XYZ file of C-alpha atoms in Angstrom:
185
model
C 21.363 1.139 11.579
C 19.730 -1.955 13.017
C 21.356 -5.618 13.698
C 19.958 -8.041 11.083
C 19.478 -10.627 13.964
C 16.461 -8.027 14.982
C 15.086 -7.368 12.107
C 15.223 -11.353 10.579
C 13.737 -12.041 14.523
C 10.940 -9.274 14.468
C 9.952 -10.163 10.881
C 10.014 -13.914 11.744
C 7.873 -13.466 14.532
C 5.554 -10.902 13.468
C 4.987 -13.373 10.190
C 4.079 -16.551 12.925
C 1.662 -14.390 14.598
C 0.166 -13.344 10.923
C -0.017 -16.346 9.896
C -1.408 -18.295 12.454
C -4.596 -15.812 12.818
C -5.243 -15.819 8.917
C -5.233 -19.684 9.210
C -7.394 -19.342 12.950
C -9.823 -17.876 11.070
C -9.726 -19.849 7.788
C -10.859 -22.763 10.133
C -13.855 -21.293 10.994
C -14.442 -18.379 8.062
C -18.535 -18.498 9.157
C -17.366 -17.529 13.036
C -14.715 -14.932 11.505
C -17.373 -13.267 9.344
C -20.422 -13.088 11.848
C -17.550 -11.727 14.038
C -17.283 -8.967 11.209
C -20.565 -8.013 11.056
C -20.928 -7.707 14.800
C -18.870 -5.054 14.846
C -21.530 -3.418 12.473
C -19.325 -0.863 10.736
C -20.136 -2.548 7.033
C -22.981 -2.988 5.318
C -23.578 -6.578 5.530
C -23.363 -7.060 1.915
C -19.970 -6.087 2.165
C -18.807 -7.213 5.633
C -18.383 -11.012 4.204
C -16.105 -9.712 1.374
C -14.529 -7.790 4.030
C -13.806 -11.042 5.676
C -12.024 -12.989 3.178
C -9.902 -10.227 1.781
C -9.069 -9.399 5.718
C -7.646 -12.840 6.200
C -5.968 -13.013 2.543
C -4.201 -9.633 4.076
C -3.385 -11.029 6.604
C -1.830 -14.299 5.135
C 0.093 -12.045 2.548
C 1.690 -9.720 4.989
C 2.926 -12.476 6.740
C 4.775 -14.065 3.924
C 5.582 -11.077 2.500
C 7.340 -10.797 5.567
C 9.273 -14.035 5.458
C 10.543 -12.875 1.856
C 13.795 -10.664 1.918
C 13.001 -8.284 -1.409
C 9.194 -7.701 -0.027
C 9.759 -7.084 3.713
C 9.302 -3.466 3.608
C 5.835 -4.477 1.541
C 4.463 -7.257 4.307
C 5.538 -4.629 7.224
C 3.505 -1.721 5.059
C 0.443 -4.223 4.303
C 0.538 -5.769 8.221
C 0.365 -1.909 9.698
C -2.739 -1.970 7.560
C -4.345 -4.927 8.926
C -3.557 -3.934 12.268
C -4.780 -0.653 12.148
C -8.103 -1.713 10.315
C -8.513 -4.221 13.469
C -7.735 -1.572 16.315
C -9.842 1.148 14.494
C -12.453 -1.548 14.715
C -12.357 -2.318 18.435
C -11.706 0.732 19.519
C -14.894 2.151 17.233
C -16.669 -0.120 19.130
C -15.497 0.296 22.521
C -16.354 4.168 21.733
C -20.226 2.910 21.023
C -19.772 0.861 24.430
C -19.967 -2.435 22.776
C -17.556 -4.253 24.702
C -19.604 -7.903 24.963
C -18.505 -8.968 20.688
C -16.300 -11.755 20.052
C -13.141 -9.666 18.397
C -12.509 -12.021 15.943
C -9.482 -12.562 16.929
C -9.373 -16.315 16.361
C -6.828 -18.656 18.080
C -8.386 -20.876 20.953
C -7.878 -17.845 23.933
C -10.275 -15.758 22.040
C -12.916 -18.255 20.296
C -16.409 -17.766 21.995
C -14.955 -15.176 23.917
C -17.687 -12.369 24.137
C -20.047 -15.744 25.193
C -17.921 -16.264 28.251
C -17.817 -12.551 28.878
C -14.906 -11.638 27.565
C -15.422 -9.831 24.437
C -13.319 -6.402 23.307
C -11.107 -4.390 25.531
C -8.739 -1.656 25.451
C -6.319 -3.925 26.171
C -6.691 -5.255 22.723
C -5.313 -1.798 21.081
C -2.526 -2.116 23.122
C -1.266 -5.439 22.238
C -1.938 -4.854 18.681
C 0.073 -1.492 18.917
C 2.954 -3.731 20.324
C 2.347 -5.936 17.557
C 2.816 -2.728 15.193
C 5.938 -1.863 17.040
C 7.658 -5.321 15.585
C 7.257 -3.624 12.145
C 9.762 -0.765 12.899
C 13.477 -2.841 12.744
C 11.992 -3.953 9.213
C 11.371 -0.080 8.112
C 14.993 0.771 9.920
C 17.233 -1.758 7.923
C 16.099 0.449 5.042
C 19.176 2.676 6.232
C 20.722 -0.590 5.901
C 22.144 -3.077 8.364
C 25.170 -2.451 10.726
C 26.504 -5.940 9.459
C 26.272 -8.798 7.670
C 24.043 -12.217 8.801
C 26.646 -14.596 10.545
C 25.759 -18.328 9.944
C 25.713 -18.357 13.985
C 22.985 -15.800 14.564
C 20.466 -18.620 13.173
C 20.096 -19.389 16.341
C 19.694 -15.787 17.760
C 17.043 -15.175 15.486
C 15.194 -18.357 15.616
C 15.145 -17.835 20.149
C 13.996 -13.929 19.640
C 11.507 -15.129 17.311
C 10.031 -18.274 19.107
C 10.608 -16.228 22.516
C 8.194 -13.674 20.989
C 5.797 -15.579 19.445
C 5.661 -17.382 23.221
C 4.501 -14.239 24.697
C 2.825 -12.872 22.428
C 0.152 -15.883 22.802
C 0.587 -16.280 26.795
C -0.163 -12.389 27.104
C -3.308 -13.530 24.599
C -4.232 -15.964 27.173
C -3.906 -13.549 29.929
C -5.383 -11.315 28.874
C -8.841 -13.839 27.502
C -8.749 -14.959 31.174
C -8.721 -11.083 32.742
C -11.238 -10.585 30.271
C -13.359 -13.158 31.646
C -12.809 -12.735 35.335
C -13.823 -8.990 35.295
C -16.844 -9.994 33.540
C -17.248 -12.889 36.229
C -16.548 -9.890 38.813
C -13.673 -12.564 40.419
């Protein structure tokens, strides 16, 4: 059995992180896409489809996560969209293409491979931590210990912010590591 304050904290923040890259790379769709067909796995005819439905994914996991009938769904539909990212920077760190921009959007990552700091396997890593935030949503299916107290707001809103907060300094850190080992510092 979980504690609701982890699962309504992990679904919270994996939703934020969701839906702040599906609306990184709605900014700039043409920088998402020619990131997609960098990674030359589709054909291009179908790499720019690939692109939009990636990002509506994306944006539907993470509601579907903020919605408490569908949270199972947006944890099952983000797996997928994390998985179809790793598999397609670790496909290409297998060809030794490390020097593409991931696609990652958000401003640690944009024109990242042209500052040297393109994929890594430090990428799979932090999207397999990412996965991780999935499992208290698949748990509470054996249902919760107990019920939501009008006090763990607060609980769930820190864990959720707190994560969100690393999550994106660890993004930074990791754009900046990037770039120094390219920059040999």
């Amino acid at each position: 059995m979980t504690d609701p304050v982890l699962l309504y904290a992990a679904s919270a923040a994996l939703a934020c992180v969701l839906l702040l890259g599906a609306l990184e790379k709605l900014k700039d769709m043409a920088a998402f896409s020619a990131a997609v067909h960098a990674y030359d796995i589709l054909p291009a005819g179908l790499a720019s489809l690939f692109s939009w439905g990636y990002v509506l994914a994306e944006a539907l996991a993470g509601a579907l996560l903020l919605a408490p009938g569908l949270r199972a769904t947006g944890a099952g539909l983000a797996l997928l969209v994390l998985a179809l990212a790793t598999a397609g920077v670790a496909l290409n760190l297998a060809r030794g293409r490390r020097d593409i921009d991931c696609g990652c959007g958000g401003p640690a990552f944009r024109g990242a491979a042209a500052r040297g700091a393109g994929l890594s396997w430090w990428m799979v890593l932090r999207n397999a931590l990412l996965a991780s935030w999935t499992l208290p949503v698949f748990a509470a299916s054996q249902g919760a210990s107990r019920s939501l107290q009008w006090t763990d707001a607060a609980s769930v809103f820190g864990l959720a912010m707190s994560a969100v907060a690393l999550y994106f300094t660890a993004n930074h850190l990791l754009a900046s590591h990037l770039k120094l080992r390219h920059l040999h510092i």
